[in-house]
Each structure stands twice: as C-alpha cells, then as structure tokens.
XYZ file of C-alpha atoms in Angstrom:
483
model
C 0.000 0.000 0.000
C 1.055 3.625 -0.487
C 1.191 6.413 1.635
C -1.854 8.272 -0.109
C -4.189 5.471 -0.113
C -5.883 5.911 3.489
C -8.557 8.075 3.805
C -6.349 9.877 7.114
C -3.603 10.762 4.418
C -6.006 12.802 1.896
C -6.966 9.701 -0.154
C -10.358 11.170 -2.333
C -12.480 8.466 -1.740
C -12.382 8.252 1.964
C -12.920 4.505 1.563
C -10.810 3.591 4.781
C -13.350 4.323 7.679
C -11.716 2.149 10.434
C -7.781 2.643 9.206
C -9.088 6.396 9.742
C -11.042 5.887 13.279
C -7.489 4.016 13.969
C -5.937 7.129 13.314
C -8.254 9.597 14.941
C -7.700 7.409 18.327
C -4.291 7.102 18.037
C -0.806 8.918 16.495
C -0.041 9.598 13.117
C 3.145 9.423 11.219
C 3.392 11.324 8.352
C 7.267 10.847 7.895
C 7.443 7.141 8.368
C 9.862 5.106 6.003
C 10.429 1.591 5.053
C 14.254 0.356 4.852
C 13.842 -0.850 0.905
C 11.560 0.580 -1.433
C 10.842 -3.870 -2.017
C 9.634 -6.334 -0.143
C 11.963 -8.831 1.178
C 14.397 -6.549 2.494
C 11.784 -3.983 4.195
C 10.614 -7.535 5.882
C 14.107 -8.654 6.894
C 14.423 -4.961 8.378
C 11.494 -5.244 10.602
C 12.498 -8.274 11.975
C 15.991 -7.567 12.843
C 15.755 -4.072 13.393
C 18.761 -3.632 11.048
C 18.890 -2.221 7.352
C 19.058 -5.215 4.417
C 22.458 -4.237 3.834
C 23.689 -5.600 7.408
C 21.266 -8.309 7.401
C 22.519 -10.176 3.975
C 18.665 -9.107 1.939
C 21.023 -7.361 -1.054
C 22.660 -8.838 -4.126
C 25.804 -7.665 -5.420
C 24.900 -9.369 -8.484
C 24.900 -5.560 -9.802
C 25.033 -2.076 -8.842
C 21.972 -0.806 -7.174
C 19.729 -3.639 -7.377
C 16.489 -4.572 -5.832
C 16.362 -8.319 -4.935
C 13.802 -9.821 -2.932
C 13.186 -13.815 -2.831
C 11.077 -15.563 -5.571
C 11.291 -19.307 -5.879
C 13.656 -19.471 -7.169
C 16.576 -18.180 -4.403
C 18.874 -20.020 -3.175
C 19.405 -17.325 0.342
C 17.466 -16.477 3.331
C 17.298 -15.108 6.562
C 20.661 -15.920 8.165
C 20.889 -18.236 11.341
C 23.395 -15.226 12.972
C 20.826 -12.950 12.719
C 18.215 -12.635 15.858
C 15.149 -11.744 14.674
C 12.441 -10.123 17.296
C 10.038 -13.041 17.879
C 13.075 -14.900 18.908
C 14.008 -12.551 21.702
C 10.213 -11.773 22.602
C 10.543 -15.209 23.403
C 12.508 -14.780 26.370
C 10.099 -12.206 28.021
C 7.629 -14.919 27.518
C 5.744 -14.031 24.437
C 3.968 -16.775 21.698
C 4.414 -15.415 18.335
C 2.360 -16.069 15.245
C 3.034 -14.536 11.537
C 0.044 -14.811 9.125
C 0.434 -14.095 5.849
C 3.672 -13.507 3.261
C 6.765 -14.534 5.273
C 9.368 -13.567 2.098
C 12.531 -14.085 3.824
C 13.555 -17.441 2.426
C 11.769 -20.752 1.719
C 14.054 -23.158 2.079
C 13.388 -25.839 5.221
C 16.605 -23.557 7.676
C 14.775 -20.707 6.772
C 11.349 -21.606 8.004
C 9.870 -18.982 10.426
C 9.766 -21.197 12.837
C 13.286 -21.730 13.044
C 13.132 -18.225 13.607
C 11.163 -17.193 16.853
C 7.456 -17.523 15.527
C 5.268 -20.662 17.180
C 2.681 -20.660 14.384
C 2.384 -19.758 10.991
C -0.610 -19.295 8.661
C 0.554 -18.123 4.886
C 2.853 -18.500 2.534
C 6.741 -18.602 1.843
C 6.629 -15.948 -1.201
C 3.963 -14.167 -2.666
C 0.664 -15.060 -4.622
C 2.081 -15.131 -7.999
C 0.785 -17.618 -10.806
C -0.540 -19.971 -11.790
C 1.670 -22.056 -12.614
C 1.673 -25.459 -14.505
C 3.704 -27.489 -11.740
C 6.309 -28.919 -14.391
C 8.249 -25.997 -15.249
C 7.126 -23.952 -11.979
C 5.562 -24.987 -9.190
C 2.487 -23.418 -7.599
C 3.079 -21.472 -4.110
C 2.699 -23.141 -0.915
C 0.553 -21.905 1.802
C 1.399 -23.636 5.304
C -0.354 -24.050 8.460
C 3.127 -24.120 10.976
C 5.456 -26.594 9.689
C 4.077 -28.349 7.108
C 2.025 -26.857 3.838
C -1.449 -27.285 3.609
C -2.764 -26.871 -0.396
C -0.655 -24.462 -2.948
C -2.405 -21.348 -4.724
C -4.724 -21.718 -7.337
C -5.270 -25.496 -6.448
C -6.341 -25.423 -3.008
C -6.196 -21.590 -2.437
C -8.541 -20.321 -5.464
C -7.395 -16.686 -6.965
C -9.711 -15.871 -9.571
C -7.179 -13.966 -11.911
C -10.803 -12.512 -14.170
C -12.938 -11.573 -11.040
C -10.019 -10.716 -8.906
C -12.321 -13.124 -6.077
C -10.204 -14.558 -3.263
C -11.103 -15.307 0.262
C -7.486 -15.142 1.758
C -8.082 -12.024 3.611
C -11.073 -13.863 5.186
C -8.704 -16.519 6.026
C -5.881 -14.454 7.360
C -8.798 -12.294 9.676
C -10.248 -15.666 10.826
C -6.665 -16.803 12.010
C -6.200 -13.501 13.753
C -8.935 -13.246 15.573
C -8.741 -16.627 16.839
C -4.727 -16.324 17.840
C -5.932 -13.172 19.842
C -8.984 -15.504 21.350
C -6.694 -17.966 22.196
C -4.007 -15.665 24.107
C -6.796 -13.976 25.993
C -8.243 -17.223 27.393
C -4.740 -18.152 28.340
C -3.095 -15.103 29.337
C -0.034 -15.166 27.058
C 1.684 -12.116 25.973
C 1.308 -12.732 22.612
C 3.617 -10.840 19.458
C 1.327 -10.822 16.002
C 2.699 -10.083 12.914
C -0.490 -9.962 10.010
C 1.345 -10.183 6.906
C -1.759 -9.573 4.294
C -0.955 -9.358 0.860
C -4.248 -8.394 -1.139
C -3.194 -5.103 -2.687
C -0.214 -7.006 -4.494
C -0.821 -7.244 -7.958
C -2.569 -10.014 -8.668
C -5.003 -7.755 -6.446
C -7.535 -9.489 -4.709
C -10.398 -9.203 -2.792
C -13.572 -11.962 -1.144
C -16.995 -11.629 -3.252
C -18.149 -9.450 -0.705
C -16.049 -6.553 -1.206
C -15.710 -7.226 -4.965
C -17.104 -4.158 -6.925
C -17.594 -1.524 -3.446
C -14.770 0.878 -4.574
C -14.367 3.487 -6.219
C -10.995 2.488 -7.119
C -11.668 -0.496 -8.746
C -10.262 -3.803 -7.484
C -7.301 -2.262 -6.097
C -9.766 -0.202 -3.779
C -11.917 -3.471 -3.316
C -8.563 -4.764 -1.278
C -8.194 -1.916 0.472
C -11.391 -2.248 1.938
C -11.334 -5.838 2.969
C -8.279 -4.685 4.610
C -9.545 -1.513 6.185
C -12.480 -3.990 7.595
C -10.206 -6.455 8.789
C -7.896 -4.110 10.594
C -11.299 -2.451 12.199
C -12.295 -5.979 13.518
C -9.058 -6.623 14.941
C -9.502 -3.696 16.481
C -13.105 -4.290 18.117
C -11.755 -7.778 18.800
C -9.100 -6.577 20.856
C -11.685 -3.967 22.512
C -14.423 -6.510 23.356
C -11.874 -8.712 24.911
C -10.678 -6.502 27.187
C -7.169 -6.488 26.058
C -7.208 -2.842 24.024
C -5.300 -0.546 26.704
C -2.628 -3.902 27.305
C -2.045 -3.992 23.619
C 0.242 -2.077 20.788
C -0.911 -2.004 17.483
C 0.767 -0.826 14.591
C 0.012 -0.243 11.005
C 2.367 0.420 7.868
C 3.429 -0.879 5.050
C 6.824 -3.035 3.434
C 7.142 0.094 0.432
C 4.915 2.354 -1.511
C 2.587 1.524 -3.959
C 3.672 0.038 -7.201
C 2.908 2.158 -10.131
C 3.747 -0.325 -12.262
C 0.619 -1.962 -12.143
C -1.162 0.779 -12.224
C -3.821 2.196 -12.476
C -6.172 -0.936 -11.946
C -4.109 -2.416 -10.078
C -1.530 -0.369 -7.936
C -2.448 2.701 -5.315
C -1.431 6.100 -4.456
C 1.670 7.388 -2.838
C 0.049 10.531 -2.806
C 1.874 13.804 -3.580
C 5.454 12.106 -3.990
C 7.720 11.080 -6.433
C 7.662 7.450 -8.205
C 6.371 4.718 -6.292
C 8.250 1.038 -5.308
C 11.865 -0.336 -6.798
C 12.931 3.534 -6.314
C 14.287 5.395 -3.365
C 12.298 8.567 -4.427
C 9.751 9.445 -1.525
C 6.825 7.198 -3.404
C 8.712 3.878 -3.361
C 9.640 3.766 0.458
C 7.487 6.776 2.791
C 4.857 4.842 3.893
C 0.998 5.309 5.622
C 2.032 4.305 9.095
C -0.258 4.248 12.498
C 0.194 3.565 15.716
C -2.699 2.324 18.325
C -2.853 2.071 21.678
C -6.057 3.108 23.813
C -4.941 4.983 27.264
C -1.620 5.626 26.487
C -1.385 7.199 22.864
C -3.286 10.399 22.989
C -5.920 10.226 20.801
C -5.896 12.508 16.987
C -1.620 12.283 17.593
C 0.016 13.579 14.732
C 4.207 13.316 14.665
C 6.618 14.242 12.309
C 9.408 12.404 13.737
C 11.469 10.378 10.910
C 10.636 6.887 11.431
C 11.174 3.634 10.045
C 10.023 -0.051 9.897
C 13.338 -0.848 11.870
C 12.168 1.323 14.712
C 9.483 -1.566 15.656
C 11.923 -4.297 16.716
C 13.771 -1.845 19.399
C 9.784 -0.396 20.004
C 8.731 -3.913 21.114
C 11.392 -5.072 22.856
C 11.227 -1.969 24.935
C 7.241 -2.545 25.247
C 8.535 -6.335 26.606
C 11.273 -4.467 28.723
C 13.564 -6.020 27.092
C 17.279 -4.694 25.748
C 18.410 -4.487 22.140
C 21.352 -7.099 21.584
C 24.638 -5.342 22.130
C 26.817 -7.278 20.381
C 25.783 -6.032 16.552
C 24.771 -2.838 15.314
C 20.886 -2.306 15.176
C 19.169 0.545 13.188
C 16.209 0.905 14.588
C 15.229 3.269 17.552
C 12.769 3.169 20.237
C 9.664 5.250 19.243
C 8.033 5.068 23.176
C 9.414 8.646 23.980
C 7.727 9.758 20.179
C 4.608 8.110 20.736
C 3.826 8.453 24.437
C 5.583 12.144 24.861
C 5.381 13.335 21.540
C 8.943 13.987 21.775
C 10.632 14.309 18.420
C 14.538 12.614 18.203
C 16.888 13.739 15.625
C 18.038 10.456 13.088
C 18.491 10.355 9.771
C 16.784 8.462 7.235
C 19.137 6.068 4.843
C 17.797 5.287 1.391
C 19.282 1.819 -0.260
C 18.648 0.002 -3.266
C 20.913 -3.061 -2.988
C 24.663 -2.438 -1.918
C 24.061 1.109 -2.707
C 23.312 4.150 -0.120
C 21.090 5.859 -2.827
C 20.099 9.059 -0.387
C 19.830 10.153 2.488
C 17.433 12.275 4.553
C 18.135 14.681 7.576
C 15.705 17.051 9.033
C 13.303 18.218 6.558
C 16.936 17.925 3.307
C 16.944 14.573 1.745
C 20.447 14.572 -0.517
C 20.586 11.902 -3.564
C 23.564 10.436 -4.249
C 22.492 8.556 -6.882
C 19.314 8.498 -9.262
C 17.571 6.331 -11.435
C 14.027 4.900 -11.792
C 14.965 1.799 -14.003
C 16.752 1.099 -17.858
C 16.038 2.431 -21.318
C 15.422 -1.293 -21.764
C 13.086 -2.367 -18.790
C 11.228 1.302 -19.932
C 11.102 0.357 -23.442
C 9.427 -3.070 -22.469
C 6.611 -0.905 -20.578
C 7.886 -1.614 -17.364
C 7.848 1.999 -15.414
C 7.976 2.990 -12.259
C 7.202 6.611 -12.489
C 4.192 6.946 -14.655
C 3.455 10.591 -15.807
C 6.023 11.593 -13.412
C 9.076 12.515 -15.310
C 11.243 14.796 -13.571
C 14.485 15.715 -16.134
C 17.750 14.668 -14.553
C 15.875 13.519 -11.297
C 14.018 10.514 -12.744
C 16.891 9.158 -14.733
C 17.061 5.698 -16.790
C 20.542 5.642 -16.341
C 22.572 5.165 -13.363
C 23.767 8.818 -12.478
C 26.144 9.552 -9.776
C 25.845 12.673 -7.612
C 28.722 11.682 -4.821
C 30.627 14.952 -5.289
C 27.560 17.210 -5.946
C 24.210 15.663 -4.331
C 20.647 16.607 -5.318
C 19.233 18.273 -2.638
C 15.624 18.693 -2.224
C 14.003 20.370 0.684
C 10.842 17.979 1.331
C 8.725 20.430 3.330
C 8.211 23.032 0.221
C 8.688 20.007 -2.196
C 7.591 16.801 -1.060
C 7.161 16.111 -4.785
C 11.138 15.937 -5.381
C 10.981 18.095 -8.432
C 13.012 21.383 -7.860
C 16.890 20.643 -6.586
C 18.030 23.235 -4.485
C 20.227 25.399 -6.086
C 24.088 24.558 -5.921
C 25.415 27.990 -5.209
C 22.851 28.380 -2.306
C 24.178 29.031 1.208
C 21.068 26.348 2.362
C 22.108 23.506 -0.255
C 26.151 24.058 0.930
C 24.724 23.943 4.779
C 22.602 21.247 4.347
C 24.952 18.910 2.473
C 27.602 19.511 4.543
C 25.874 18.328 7.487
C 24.402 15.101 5.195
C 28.093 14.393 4.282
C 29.366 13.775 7.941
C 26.093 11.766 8.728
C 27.042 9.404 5.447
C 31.112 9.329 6.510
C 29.880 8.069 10.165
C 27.743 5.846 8.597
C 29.808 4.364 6.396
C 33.209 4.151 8.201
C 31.148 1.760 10.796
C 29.077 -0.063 8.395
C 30.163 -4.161 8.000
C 27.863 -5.347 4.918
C 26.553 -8.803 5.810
C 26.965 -12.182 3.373
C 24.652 -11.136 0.535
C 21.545 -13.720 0.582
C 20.329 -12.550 -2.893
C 22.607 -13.659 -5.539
C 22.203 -16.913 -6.446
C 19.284 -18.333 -7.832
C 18.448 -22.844 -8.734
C 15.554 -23.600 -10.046
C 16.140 -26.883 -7.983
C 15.157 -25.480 -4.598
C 11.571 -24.056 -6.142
C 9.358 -25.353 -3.730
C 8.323 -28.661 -5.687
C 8.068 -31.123 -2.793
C 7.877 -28.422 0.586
C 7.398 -30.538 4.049
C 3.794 -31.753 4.557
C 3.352 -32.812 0.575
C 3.692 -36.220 0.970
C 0.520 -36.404 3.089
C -1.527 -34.226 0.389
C -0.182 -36.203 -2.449
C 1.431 -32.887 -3.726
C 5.250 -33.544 -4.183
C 6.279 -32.701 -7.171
C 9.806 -33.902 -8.667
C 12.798 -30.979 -8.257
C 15.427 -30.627 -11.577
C 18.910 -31.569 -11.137
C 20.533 -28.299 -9.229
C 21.831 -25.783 -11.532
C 22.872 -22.660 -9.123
C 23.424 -19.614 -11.255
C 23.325 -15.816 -10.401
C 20.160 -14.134 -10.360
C 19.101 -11.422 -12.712
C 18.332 -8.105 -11.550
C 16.756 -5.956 -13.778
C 15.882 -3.296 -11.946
C-alpha cells in the first residue's frame, strides 16, 4: 500500500473508515519510512531491526539492485541474525506470523526456526498460476508443514479478482488473539496480508464496493479487517494492554497501475525507487490509554524502529553485540517527543540518499533502464522529472541533489548549488554518510544466487496431500536483476 491510499492521508475516496477511526484514536506518522523501497528486504528490516544491507537481503549481483526472494533463491534469513520473535521469546511471548513470510523458503529458513510458534501463509507471494512442471504453484502452510498451494487449493480468480485469503488471514487472527486472551499469554502478532499485491484481490463481498476499482476493493477488505481486529481486541478486554501498529513493506507500485496499484500521494515514483513514493509509507500507531488520541508526529521513522519499540514494550534490551538501526519510538509516541536520526535510502549495496531534518540529498538516481522502460515496465508513470528521474545510473557523490521535502515533497526542484542552504545542508548530510559508512560491516549477501532446484516442488507436509512434485537436477546460477 502507499502512503496516499488511506482516507487519514487525503486519499479522495475516503474509503478507509476504520484505518481512519485508527488514526483519529491514536498517532499519526506522516514521515514514516520503510528500509527498501521492495519487499523482502523492508521484511528482513522489521524483523531484525537492522537495514538489508547488514542483514545479507542485497545482491551484489549488480550495482543498485532490488532483490527480494522468488522461488527461485537459493538465500534467506541468516541463522546469525536474531530476529524479534526470537528474543520476545525470552520475556515470555507466543508469536504467530500470518500471511507472506518472504525471507527465504528453504526448510533452515522456516519462520519457525526463527522465533514464531505458528504460521498461517505462505513462503513468497501469490504469484501464478503455474503449470507445476516448469514452476511450481506457491505453498501456503499451516506451521510446519504446507497445507494446499495457490490456485489449487487456495482459489485466486485472476478474471474476477475473487479470493477469500483475507477472510482466512482475519479468521486466524482473531482466533490467535482468542486464544491468548483465554490463556493469558503475551502474545507478538505479525499480520502479513498481501491483497493489494498485484494479482489484487479481494472476497466476493467486497468485490465491486470501490471506487478504485479492485485495487480499492482490497483496500477495503483490509480496512475492515484491521477495524475488527480492532473491536476484537476492545471486546476482549485487552485494548489498553495492547500495541498495534500499522504500515506498510514500500509504496505503492505504479507499475501496475492504475487498476491495479495505489497512491503514494503527492510524492515522487512509487516502489523499486528510493524517491519518496517507493519507500514513505501510511504508518499508524494504536494504543487506547496511552497514545493520545488525533496524535500527529513528524518524527522520521522507520520499519526498523518496531523491533527496538517492542522489545522496549517487553522491557527487554536491544542485543549489544551487533549494530541495530532501529530506535525506540516510546518517547515519540507516548511524549510526543521528536529525536533527531536520519533516514538512509538503499537500493541493494548502494546508499542511494539520504534524509536529515526536513533535506533529503541523492547520491544517486535512477528509476529503471532504457530497456526495462522500453518493455513498458515503469515505475514513475506521468512523473518525469528531467535529470531527477533518470534511466541511467547517475552519480551525484561529489555534488548531491538536494531537495528540501517540506516546500517540495514532490522531489521536483533541486536546491540550487550555489545556495548558502544547499552548501549547509549537504555539509551536514556528508558527515552523517562518513559516520555511517566508516562503521558499516555489509553482511553475506543472501540474494545472488538463484536454482531452479530449490523451487518449492516437494515443501514438508506434501507427501501427506499427495502434492510432491519432482525438483530438476541443481543448476545454481546468479540471479538477474533488472531493476
């Protein structure tokens, strides 16, 4: 989802009632960032705390790449990395992810090898269908073994755009939450939903509601789920004992729309690019009797900051012995206090920009190829900004583009080079990105190599479904990254 697709953000339609109520009761962010404008490595940043380049989600297969983890992949979330369920663990906590997991799906990399005692979803996303000889359909699993595979067992009407996984995924929360209650277990949910991916999809009863079409169907099945979560929690008693938080893993892709991708609202570009669009995100935080109600912050915040946020809700430390990104948000949310961090912008191995105070400085641009544009692929759509928007890699290491976001949120008017501002601001960028780079240790890239062997053709749990299906010799080769 983008940032411009909630009603609370300006979206037109005002088709996100409860999202909005969520809103109205609780804080705001308006400058709230994911740490990849893709999903795997926004995911992998949540869950560590720490950006994709420390965690291993980047390829150096090329310069600037977005890789995330189709079938395909050979990588995956690394043992050495602690990832927050794990250490919730040790205050106590069950865990449960439903929906896209995206961090590996090979057997080691299994979420729950990982911290999480139940799962409900899938390894990668909804693509297909496929025809199970040269591609396997996705697996969805119920904990350790899978239960049916998309399109079989799972139906996605690719005509109608009908699916009842949100249904699903709503069921499973409220029944997790049901279950903690009765037992009183501090309980860690992450709800993973994936409808507004493209193949967009939505259950019959929300087909055809929107104004936006199917993409806005989604949106509303998800904007009804999140409200009965919500009232769940409320009717339980549990509301003022629990944090809830809503974002998003990067902005909206444009290139599926406009029938099937949403807004990022006034910025630039949308996901695969570190403009504003691909990785500022709609992002709300909940909690009855201790957020003040109609909150609205401007502190720079990030998906990262939720891993050091929970463990300081579960009173626990952050681990000391590796370097974590994230910051605590309690001081932000409870005290409205606003804490000075900047905001680092990566597309694969590369530090792409970097915002500080209201200045975001790019030191390097492009949206994707001549050749990925020429095929129709394009990831700013009517939003060509000359020598901003580039199709070719261009460097600006020794002379940044510097855009103030306040007066152009839009990214479209560099500050002048000769200015006093644009010499003061990038000055003070430039240390931030010299501290930040003399102490950064990449981790083992997980994204580079790709075998068509470890597809997931016979996952655990297939035998008992009759639904192995026979692997091809391994062939491990590099991935391709186009963009």
């Amino acid at each position: 989802m983008g940032w411009g697709d909630l009603g609370a953000f300006g979206e037109p339609s005002k088709e996100t009632p409860n999202l909005d109520q969520m809103a109205a009761e609780g804080m705001l962010f308006l400058d709230f960032y994911t740490a990849n404008p893709l999903c795997s490595p926004s995911r992998a940043a949540l869950l560590t705390g720490r950006l994709p380049v420390r965690n291993g989600f980047y390829t150096t297969n090329g310069h600037a790449r977005n890789a995330y983890t189709p079938q395909d992949i050979v990588g995956g979330i690394p043992d050495s990395e602690l990832l927050l369920p794990e250490l919730l663990k040790k205050a106590g906590y069950t865990n449960k992810i439903i929906g896209k997991w995206h961090l590996g799906h090979r057997p080691q990399f299994h979420p729950l090898k990982h911290g999480f005692d139940e799962w409900f979803g899938s390894p990668n996303c909804h693509f297909g269908p496929y025809d199970n000889r040269e591609r396997p359909n996705i697996p969805l699993y119920r904990d350790w073994e899978m239960i049916g595979r998309y399109y079989e067992d799972f139906k996605i009407d690719l005509k109608t755009g009908e699916a009842n996984l949100t249904q699903l995924y709503l069921q499973e929360a409220l029944d997790f939450i049901s279950k903690q209650q009765a037992s009183q277990q501090p309980f860690f949910l992450y709800w993973a939903i994936d409808a507004t991916h493209a193949p967009v999809y939505a259950s019959k009863q929300f087909l055809g509601t929107s104004q936006r079409g199917l993409y806005g169907d989604a949106v509303r099945e998800i904007d009804d789920s999140i409200g009965k979560i919500l009232k769940h929690l409320q009717q339980l008693g549990i509301s003022e004992n629990t944090f809830v938080f809503f974002t998003s893993d990067n902005g909206a892709a444009l290139i599926s729309a406009p029938k099937q991708g949403g807004s990022n609202g006034p910025f630039l570009c949308g996901k695969q690019t570190t403009f504003e669009g691909g990785m500022r995100e709609p992002a709300v935080a909940w909690w009855p009797g201790h957020i003040p109600a109609g909150g609205v912050s401007h502190q720079l915040g990030n998906v990262m900051d939720l891993f050091s946020t929970s463990l300081s809700l579960a009173g626990l430390q952050p681990p000391s012995d590796r370097q974590i990104d994230g910051i605590d948000l309690l001081p932000v949310i409870l005290q409205g206090k606003l804490i000075d961090r900047p905001i680092f912008y990566y597309r694969g191995n590369e530090l792409m920009a970097v915002r500080a105070g209201l200045y975001k400085a790019h030191y390097w641009t492009w949206s994707n190829s001549w050749e990925e544009h020429s095929k129709g692929i394009d990831f700013c759509p009517g939003q060509s900004v000359s020598g901003v928007t580039t199709h070719t890699q261009e460097e600006h290491t020794y002379l940044p583009l510097l855009f103030h976001l306040g007066r152009d949120p839009g990214e479209k008017y560099p500050l002048s080079f000769a200015s006093e501002e644009y010499q003061r601001a990038v000055e003070h960028i430039s240390g931030l990105v010299q501290q930040h780079k003399a102490s950064l240790v990449p981790g083992q890239p997980q994204l580079n190599v790709c075998d068509q062997a470890v597809m997931n053709w016979s996952p655990p749990g297939c035998e008992k479904l009759g639904k192995c299906l026979k692997p091809p010799e391994s062939d491990p080769k590099k991935c391709s990254w186009p963009h």
